[in-house]
Coordinates of C-alpha atoms in Angstrom, one line a residue:
X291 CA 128.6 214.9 208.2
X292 CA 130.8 217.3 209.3
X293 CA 127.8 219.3 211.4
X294 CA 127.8 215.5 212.9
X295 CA 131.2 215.4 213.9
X296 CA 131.4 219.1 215.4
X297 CA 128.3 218.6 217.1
X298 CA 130.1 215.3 218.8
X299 CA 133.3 216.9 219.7
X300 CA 131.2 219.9 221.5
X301 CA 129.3 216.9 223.2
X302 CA 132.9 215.1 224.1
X303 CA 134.3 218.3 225.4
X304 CA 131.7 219.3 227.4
X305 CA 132.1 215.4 229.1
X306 CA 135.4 216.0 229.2
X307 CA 134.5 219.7 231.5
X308 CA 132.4 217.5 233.7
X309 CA 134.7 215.2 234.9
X310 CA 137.7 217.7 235.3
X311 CA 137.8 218.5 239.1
X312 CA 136.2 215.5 240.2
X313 CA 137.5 212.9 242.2
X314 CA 136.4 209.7 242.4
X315 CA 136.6 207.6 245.9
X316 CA 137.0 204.2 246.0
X317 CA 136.8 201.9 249.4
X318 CA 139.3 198.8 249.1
X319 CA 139.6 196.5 252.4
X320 CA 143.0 195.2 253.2
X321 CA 145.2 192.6 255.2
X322 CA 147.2 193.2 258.3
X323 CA 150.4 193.6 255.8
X324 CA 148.3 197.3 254.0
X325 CA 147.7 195.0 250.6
X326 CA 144.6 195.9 249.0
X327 CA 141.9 192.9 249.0
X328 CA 142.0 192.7 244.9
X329 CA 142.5 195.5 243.4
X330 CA 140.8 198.5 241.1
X331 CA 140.7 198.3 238.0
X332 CA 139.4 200.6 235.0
X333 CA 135.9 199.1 235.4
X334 CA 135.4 200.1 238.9
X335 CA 136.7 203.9 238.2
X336 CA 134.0 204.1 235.3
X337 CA 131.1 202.8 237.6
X338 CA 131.7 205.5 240.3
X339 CA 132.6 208.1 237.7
X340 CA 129.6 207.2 235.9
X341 CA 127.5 207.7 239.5
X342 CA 129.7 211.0 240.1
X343 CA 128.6 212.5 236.8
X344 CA 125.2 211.1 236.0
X345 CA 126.2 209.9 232.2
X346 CA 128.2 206.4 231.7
X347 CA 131.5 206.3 231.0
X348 CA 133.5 203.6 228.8
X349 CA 136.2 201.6 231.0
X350 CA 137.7 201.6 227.8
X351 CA 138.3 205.2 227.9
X352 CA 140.1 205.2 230.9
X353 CA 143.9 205.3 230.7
X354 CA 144.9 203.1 233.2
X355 CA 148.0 200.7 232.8
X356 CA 147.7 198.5 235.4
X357 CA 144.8 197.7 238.4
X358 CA 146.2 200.0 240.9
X359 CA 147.2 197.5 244.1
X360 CA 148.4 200.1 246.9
X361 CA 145.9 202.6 248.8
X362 CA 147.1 206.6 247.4
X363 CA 145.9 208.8 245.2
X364 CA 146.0 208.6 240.9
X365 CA 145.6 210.7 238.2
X366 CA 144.5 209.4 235.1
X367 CA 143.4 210.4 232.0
X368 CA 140.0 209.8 229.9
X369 CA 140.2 209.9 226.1
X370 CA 136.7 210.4 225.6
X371 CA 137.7 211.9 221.5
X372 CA 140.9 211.6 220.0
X373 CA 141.8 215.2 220.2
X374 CA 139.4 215.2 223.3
X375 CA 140.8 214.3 227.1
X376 CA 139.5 214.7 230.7
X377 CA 141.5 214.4 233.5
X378 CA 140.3 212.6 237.3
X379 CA 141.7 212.1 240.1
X380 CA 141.7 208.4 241.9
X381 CA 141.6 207.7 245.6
X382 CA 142.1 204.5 247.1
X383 CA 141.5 204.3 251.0
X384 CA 139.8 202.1 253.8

């Protein structure tokens, strides 16, 4: 069991080096006022980081808060592991 769970960290971790430094782009259209057309949510960040990286990722694993509403640029965090986090970067444009 304990081969298991250090074999699953090294698997997390190494996740967790795939996604650091990526950035993930997503396309929102918008009104004549700038608001976003609906807005992103954690679901929509784990489908194109899932296409970014070639494995899926859990939109329950991304740290998110709120859908994000406004076009800019995010940082949020991926708890893959307890003791295990990845980091990526969010940008919402036109």
């Amino acid at each position: 069991a304990a081969e298991e769970l250090v074999g699953r960290n090294e698997q997390y971790q190494a996740l967790a080096d795939k996604i650091k430094d990526k950035e993930v782009s997503i396309k929102m259209g918008h009104g004549q006022d700038g608001r976003l057309y609906g807005s992103v949510t954690a679901k929509d960040i784990a489908e194109e980081l899932s296409r970014i990286i070639g494995i899926e990722v859990d939109k329950r694993k991304i740290t998110l808060g709120e859908p994000i509403k406004a076009y800019g640029t995010y940082n949020f965090d991926v708890r893959l592991y307890p003791e295990i986090v990845g980091k990526v970067k969010v940008t919402v444009g036109a």
